[in-house]
Coordinates of C-alpha atoms and ligand atoms in Angstrom, one line a residue:
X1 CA 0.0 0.0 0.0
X2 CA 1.3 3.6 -0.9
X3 CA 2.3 5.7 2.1
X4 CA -0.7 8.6 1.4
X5 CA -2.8 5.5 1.2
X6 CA -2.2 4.4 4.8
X7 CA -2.2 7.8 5.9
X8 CA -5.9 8.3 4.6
X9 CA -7.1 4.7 6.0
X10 CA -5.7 5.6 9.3
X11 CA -7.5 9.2 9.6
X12 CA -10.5 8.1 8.1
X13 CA -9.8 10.1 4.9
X14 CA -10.1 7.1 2.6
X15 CA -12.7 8.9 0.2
X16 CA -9.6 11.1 -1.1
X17 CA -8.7 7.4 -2.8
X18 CA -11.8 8.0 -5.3
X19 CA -10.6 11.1 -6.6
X20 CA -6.5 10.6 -6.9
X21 CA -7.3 7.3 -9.0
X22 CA -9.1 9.7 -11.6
X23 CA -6.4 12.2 -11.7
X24 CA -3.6 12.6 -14.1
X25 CA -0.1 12.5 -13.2
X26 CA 0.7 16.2 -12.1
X27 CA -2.7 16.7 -10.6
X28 CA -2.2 13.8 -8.1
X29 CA 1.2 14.6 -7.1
X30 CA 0.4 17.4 -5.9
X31 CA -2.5 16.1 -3.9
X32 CA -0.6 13.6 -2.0
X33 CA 2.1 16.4 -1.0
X34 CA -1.2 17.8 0.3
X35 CA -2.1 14.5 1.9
X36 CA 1.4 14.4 3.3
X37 CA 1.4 17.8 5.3
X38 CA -1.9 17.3 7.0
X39 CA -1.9 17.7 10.7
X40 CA -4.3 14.6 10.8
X41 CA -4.2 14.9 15.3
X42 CA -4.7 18.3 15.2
X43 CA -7.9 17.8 12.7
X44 CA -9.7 15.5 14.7
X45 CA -8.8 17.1 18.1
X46 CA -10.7 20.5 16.2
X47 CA -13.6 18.6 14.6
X48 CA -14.6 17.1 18.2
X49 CA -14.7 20.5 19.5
X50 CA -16.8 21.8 16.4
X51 CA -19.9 21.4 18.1
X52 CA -18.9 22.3 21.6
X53 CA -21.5 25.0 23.0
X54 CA -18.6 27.5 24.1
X55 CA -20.9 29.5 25.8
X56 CA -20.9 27.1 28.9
X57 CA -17.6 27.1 28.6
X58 CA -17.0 30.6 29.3
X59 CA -19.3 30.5 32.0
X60 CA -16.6 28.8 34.0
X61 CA -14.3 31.8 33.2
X62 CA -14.5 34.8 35.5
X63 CA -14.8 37.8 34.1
X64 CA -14.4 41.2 35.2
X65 CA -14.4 44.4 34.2
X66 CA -10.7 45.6 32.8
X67 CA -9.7 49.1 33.8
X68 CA -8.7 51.4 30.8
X69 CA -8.0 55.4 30.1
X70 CA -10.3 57.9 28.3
X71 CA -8.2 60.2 26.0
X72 CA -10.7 62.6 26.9
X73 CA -9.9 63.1 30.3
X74 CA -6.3 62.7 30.1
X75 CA -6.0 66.3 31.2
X76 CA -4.1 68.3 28.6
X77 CA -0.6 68.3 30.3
X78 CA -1.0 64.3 30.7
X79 CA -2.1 64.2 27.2
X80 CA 1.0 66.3 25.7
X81 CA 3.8 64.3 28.0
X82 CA 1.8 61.0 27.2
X83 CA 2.2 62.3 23.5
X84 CA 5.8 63.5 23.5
X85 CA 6.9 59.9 25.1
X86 CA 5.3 58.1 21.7
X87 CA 6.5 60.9 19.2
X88 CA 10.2 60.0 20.1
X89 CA 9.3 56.4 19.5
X90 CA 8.0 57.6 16.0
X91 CA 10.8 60.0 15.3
X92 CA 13.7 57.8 16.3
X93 CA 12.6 55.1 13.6
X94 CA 11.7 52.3 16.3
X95 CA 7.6 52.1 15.4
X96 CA 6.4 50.1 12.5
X97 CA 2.9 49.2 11.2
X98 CA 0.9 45.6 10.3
X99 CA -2.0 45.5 8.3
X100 CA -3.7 42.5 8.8
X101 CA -5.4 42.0 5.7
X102 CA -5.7 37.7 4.8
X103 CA -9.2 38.0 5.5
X104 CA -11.9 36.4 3.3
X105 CA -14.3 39.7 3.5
X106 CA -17.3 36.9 3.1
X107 CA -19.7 39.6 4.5
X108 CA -19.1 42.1 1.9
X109 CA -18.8 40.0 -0.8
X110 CA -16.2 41.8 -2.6
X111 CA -14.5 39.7 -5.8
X112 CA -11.0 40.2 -4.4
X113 CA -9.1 40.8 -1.9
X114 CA -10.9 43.8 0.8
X115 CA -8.3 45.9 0.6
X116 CA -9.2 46.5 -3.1
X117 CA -12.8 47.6 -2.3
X118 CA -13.5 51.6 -3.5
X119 CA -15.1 53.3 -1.1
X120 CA -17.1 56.1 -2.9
X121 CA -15.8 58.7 -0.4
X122 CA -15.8 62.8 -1.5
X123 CA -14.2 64.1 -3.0
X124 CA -13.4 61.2 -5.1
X125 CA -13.5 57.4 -4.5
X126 CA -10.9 55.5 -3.0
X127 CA -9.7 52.1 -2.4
X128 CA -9.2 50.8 1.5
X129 CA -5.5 50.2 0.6
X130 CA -5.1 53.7 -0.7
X131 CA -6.7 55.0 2.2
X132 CA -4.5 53.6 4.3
X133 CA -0.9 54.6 2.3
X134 CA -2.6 58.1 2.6
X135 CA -2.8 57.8 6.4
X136 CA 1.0 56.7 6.9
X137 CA 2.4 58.6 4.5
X138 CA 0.8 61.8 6.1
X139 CA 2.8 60.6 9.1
X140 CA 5.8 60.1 7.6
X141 CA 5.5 63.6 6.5
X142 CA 4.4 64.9 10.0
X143 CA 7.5 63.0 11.8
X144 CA 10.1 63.1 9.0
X145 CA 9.8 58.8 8.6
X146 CA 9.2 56.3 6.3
X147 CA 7.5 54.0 8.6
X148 CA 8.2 50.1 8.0
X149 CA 4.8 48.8 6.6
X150 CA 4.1 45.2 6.6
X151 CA 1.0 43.3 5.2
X152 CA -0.5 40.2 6.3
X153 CA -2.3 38.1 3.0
X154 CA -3.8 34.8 2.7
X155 CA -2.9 31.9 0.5
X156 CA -5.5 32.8 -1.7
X157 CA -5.0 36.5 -1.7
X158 CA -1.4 37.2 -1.8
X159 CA -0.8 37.2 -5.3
X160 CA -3.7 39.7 -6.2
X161 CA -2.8 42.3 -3.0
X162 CA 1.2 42.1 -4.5
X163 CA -0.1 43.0 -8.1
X164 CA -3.0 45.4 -7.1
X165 CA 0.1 47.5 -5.1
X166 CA 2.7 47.0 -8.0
X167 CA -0.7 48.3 -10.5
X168 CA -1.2 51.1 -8.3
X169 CA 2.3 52.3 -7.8
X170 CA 1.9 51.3 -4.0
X171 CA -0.4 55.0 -4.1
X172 CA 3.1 56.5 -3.8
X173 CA 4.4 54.8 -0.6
X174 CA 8.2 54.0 -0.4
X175 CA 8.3 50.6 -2.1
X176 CA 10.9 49.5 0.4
X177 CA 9.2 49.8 3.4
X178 CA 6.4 47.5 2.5
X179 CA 6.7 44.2 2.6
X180 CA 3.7 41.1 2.2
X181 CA 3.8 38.0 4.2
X182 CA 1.3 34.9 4.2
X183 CA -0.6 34.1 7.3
X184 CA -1.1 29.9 7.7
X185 CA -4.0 28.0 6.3
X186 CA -6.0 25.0 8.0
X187 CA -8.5 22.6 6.0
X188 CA -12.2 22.6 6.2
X189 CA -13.7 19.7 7.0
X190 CA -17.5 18.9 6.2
X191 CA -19.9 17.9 8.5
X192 CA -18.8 14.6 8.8
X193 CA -15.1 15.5 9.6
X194 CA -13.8 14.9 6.6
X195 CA -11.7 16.7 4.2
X196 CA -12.7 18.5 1.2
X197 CA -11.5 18.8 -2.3
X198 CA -11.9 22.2 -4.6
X199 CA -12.0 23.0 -8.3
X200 CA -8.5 22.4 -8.6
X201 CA -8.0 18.8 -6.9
X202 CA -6.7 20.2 -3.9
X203 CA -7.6 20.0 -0.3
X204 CA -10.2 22.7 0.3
X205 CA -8.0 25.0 2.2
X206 CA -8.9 28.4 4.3
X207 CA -6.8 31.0 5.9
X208 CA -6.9 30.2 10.1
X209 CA -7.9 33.2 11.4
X210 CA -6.2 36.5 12.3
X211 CA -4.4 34.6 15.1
X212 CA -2.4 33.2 12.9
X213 CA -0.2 36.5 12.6
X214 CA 2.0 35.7 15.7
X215 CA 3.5 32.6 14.1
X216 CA 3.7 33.9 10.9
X217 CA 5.7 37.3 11.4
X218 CA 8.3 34.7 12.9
X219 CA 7.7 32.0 9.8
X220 CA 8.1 34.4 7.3
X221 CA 11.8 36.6 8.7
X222 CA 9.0 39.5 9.4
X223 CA 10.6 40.0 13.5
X224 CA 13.9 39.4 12.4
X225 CA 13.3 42.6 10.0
X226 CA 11.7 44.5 12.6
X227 CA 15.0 43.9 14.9
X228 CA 17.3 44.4 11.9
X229 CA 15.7 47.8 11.8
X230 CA 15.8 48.8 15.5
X231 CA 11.6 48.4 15.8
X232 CA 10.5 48.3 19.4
X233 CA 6.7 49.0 19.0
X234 CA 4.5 47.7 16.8
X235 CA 0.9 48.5 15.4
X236 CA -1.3 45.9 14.3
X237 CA -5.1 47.1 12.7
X238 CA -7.0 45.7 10.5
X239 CA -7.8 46.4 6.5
X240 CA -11.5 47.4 6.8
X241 CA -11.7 50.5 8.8
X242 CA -11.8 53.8 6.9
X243 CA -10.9 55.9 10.3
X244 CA -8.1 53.8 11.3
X245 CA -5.9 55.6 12.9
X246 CA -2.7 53.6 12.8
X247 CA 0.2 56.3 14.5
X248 CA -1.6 58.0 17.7
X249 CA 1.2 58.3 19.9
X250 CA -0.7 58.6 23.1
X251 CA -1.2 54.8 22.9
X252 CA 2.2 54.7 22.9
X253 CA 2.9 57.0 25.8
X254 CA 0.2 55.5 28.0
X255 CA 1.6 52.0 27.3
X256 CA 4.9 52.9 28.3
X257 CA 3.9 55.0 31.1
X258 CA 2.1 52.2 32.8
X259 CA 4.6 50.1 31.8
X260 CA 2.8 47.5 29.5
X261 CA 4.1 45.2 26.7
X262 CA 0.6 45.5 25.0
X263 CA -2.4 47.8 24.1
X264 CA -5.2 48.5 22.7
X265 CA -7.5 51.6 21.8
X266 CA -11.1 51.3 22.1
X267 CA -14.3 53.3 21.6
X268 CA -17.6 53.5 23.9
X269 CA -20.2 50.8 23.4
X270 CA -22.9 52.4 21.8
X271 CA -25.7 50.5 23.9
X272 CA -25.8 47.3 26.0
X273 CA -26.9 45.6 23.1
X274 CA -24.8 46.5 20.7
X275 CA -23.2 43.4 18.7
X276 CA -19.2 44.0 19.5
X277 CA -16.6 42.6 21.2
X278 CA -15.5 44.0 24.6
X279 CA -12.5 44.3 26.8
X280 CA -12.5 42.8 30.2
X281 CA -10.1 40.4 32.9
X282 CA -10.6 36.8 32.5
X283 CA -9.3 35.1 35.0
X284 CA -7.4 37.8 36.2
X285 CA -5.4 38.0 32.6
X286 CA -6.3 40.6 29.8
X287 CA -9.0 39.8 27.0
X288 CA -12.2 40.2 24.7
X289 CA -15.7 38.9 24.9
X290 CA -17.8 38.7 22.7
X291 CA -21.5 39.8 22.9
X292 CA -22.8 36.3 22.1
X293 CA -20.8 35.5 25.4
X294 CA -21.7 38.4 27.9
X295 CA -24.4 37.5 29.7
X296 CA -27.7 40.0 29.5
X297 CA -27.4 41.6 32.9
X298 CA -23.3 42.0 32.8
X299 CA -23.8 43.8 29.7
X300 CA -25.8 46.4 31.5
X301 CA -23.9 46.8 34.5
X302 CA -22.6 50.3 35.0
X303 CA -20.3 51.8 37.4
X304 CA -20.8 55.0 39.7
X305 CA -21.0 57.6 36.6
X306 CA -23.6 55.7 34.9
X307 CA -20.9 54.1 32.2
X308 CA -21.3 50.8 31.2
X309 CA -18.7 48.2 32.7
X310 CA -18.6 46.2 30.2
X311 CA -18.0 48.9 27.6
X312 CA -14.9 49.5 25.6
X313 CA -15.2 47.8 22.3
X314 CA -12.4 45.9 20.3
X315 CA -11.4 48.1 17.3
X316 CA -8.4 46.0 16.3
X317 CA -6.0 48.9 16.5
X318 CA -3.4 47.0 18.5
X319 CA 0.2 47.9 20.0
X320 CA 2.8 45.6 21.0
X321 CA 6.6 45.7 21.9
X322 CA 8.9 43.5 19.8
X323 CA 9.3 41.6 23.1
X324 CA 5.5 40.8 23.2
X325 CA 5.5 39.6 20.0
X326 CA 8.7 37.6 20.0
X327 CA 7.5 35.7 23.0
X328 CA 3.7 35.4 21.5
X329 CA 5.4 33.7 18.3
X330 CA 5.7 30.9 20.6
X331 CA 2.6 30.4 22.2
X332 CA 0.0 28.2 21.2
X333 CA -3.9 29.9 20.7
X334 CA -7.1 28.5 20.8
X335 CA -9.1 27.7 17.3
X336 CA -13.1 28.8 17.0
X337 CA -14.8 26.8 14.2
X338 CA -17.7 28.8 12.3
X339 CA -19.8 27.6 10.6
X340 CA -19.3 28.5 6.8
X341 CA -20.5 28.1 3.3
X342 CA -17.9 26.1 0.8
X343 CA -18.1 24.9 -2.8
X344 CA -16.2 21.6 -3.5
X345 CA -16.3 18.7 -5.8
X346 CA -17.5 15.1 -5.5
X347 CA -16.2 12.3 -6.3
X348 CA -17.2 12.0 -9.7
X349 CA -16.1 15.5 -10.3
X350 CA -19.0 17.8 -10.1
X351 CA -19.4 21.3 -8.8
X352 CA -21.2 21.9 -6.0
X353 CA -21.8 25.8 -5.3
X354 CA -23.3 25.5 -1.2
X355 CA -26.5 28.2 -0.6
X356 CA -26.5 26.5 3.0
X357 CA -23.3 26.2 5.9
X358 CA -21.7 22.8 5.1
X359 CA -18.4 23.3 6.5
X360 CA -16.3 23.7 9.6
X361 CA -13.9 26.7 9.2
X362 CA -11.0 26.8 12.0
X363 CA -9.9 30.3 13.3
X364 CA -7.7 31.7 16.0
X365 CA -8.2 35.3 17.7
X366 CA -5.8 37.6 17.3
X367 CA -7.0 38.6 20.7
X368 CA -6.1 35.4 22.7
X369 CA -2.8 36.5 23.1
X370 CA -3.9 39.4 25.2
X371 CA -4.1 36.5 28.0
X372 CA -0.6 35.8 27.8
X373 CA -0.1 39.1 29.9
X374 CA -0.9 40.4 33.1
X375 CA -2.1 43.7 31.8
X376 CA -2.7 45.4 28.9
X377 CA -3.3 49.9 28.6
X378 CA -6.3 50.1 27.0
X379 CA -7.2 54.2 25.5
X380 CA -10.3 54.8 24.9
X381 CA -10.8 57.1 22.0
X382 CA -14.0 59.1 20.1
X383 CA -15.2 56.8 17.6
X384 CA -16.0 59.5 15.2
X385 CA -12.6 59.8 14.7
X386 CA -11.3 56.5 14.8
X387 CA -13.9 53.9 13.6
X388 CA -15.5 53.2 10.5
X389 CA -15.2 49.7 10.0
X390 CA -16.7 47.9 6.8
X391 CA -18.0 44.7 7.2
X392 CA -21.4 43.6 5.6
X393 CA -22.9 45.0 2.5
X394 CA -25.7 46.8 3.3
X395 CA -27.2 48.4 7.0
X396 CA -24.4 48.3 10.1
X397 CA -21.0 48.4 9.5
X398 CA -21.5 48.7 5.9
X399 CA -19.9 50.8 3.2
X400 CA -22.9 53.3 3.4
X401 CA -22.1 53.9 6.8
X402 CA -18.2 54.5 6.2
X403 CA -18.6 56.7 3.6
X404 CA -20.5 58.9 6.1
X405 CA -17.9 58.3 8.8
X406 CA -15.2 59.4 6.3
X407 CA -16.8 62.6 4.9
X408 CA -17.9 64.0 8.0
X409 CA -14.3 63.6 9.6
X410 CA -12.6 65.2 6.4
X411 CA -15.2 68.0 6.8
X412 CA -16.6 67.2 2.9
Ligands
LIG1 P1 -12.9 39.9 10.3 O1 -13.0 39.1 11.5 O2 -13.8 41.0 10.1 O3 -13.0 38.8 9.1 O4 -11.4 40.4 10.1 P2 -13.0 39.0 7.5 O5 -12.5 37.7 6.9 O6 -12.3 40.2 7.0 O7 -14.6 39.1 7.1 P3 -15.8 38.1 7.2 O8 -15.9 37.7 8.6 O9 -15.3 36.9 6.3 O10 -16.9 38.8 6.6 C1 -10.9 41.4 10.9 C2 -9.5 41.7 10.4 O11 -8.6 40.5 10.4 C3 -8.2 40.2 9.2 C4 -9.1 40.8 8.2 O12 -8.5 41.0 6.9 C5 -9.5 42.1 8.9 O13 -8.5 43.1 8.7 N1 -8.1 38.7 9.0 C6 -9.2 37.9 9.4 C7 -6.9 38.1 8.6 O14 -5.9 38.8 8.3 N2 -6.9 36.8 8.5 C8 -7.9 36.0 8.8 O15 -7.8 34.7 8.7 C9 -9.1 36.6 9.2

């Protein structure tokens, strides 16, 4: 018996056999290399847990509320030495910026990669991407820099982001301070745990979640840059938000001050009900949960002034020291299978687009690494000026609502 053979009897993969028999040389060479890498223990140890109601699970967890820093009342003197700590940071060439953008956007439905959504902003359109060069090179003007920019990409997005940049003359950023690198990828498995094959006759594949970054700065030479270049503070924010503000040096002030390793800037939950993320202690360590998780009457608590405890929602606009991240490379996070639609072929070599969930999807959190830490500064800022994310097509968090966002900050 041929070694991918045994491999797929032993996991219970053995319905791969019907499609590498049909395949011509090429083709199934290159789907037993696939066979070959699989993490076979690490599949079925995620598949059990697909179905795991997590929300009992977090019941067990205590959480508390997590104390954090309005920029508002920083007072104005706090606010300029807070300020003049992270400008030297800036100035001496020691901050650099990650855009995490290796997400699959399935909300918005955009045909390519999110970054390359316009946004029909006045006074003329622009493209997330370009909205973002325009928002670091208007620092590196300010502070005299050309800030090291790095992208994160997917498997399956990589090649378009590179060519959409080269296309688009990287919208005048200096070439040599950006650099791409490809976040990891885990199988999908259907319903019955077992792999899946695409258009091409390989293993249905999906990027693993925005977790995923830790590993991959250190896979892909990305920290050993950052320390060739003297980088001690990192910010890591996500593609989709048209306000992102990814060089507020008060974040890095306040971190420093309080003598973190890690931060985060936040804006005010809207209402109780509100479908976001939130900062808060668990277990005593630094961390997010979500709304499906915070129980009704937690997520109305309020403290003395009438401000909710539970309050401070997750904008991904991240900081980290080059320590934090170098010992977070290391660590191991927790996968969160959703749910998801995914097209695939049977056996006999037919098509079939889902309209219905049919596949697990494994994903780790960014924000699990928070709990490697004791603390974290958290700065809570105005969300008119920082947040206008872009998620789903129409309604919330849609590009109707950016574009608003975005005009009224730019006065148009
Ligand atoms: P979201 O959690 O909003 O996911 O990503 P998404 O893939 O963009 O959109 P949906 O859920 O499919 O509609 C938040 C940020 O994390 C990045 C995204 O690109 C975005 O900047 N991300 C997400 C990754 O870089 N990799 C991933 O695997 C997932």
């Amino acid at each position: 018996m041929e070694r991918y053979e045994q491999i797929l009897r032993k996991n219970g993969q053995e319905h791969i056999l019907n499609y590498i028999e049909k395949l011509e040389e090429e083709k199934k060479q290159n789907l037993i290399n696939q066979i070959e890498n699989v993490d076979y223990e690490q599949l079925a140890k995620l598949y059990e847990e697909s179905n795991k109601d997590f929300s009992k699970a977090i019941k067990s967890v205590m959480i508390e509320h997590i104390p954090f820093c309005a920029k508002e009342k920083l007072g104005q003197s706090k606010c300029e030495k807070l300020k003049e700590i992270g400008e030297d940071i800036i100035k001496q060439g020691e901050y650099a910026v990650i855009t995490m953008a290796g997400g699959q956007g399935t909300r918005l439905g955009h045909d390519g990669p999110k970054g390359t959504f316009k946004l029909d902003v006045k006074p003329e359109s622009k493209y997330l991407f370009e909205i973002l060069a325009e928002n670091l090179i208007r620092n590196n003007k300010k502070y005299r820099v050309a800030l090291p920019w790095y992208i994160m990409t997917s498997t399956e997005n990589n090649e378009k982001t590179v060519s959409f940049f080269k296309e688009h003359n990287f919208f005048g950023y200096p070439k040599d301070n950006v650099k791409f690198f490809n976040q990891g990828n885990l199988p999908l498995l259907n319903e019955s745990g077992k792999l899946m094959i695409d258009e091409n006759y390989n293993i249905k594949m999906a990027s693993d979640g925005n977790g995923s970054i830790y590993k991959s700065m250190k896979k892909d030479g990305i920290l050993a840059d950052m320390k060739n270049r003297g980088i001690e503070w990192i910010f890591i924010g996500s593609v989709d938000n048209a306000l992102l503000d990814m060089c507020d040096p008060v974040l890095i002030g306040l971190t420093i001050s309080e003598g973190n390793e890690i931060a985060s800037k936040s804006v005010a939950k809207r209402n109780p009900q509100e479908r976001v993320g939130v900062f808060c202690k668990k277990n005593g360590k630094p961390g997010i949960i979500e709304y499906t998780e915070l129980p009704e009457d937690m997520a109305e608590e309020t403290d003395e002034d009438g401000e909710l405890l539970f309050g401070e929602s997750n904008i991904i606009c991240h900081l980290y020291s080059i320590n934090a991240l170098d010992s977070l490379a290391e660590k191991e996070l927790p996968y969160h299978s959703a749910h998801k639609k995914a097209n695939y072929i049977d056996e006999s070599g037919k098509l079939h687009v889902s309209t219905e969930p049919n596949a697990y999807k494994y994903e780790s959190f960014i924000f699990d690494g928070f709990g490697y830490f004791d603390n974290m500064s958290i700065l809570r800022c105005k969300r008119e000026e920082n947040f206008a994310p872009i998620k789903n097509k129409e309604g919330n968090d849609s590009p109707e609502t950016a574009i608003k966002l975005y005009n009224d900050f730019w006065g148009q």
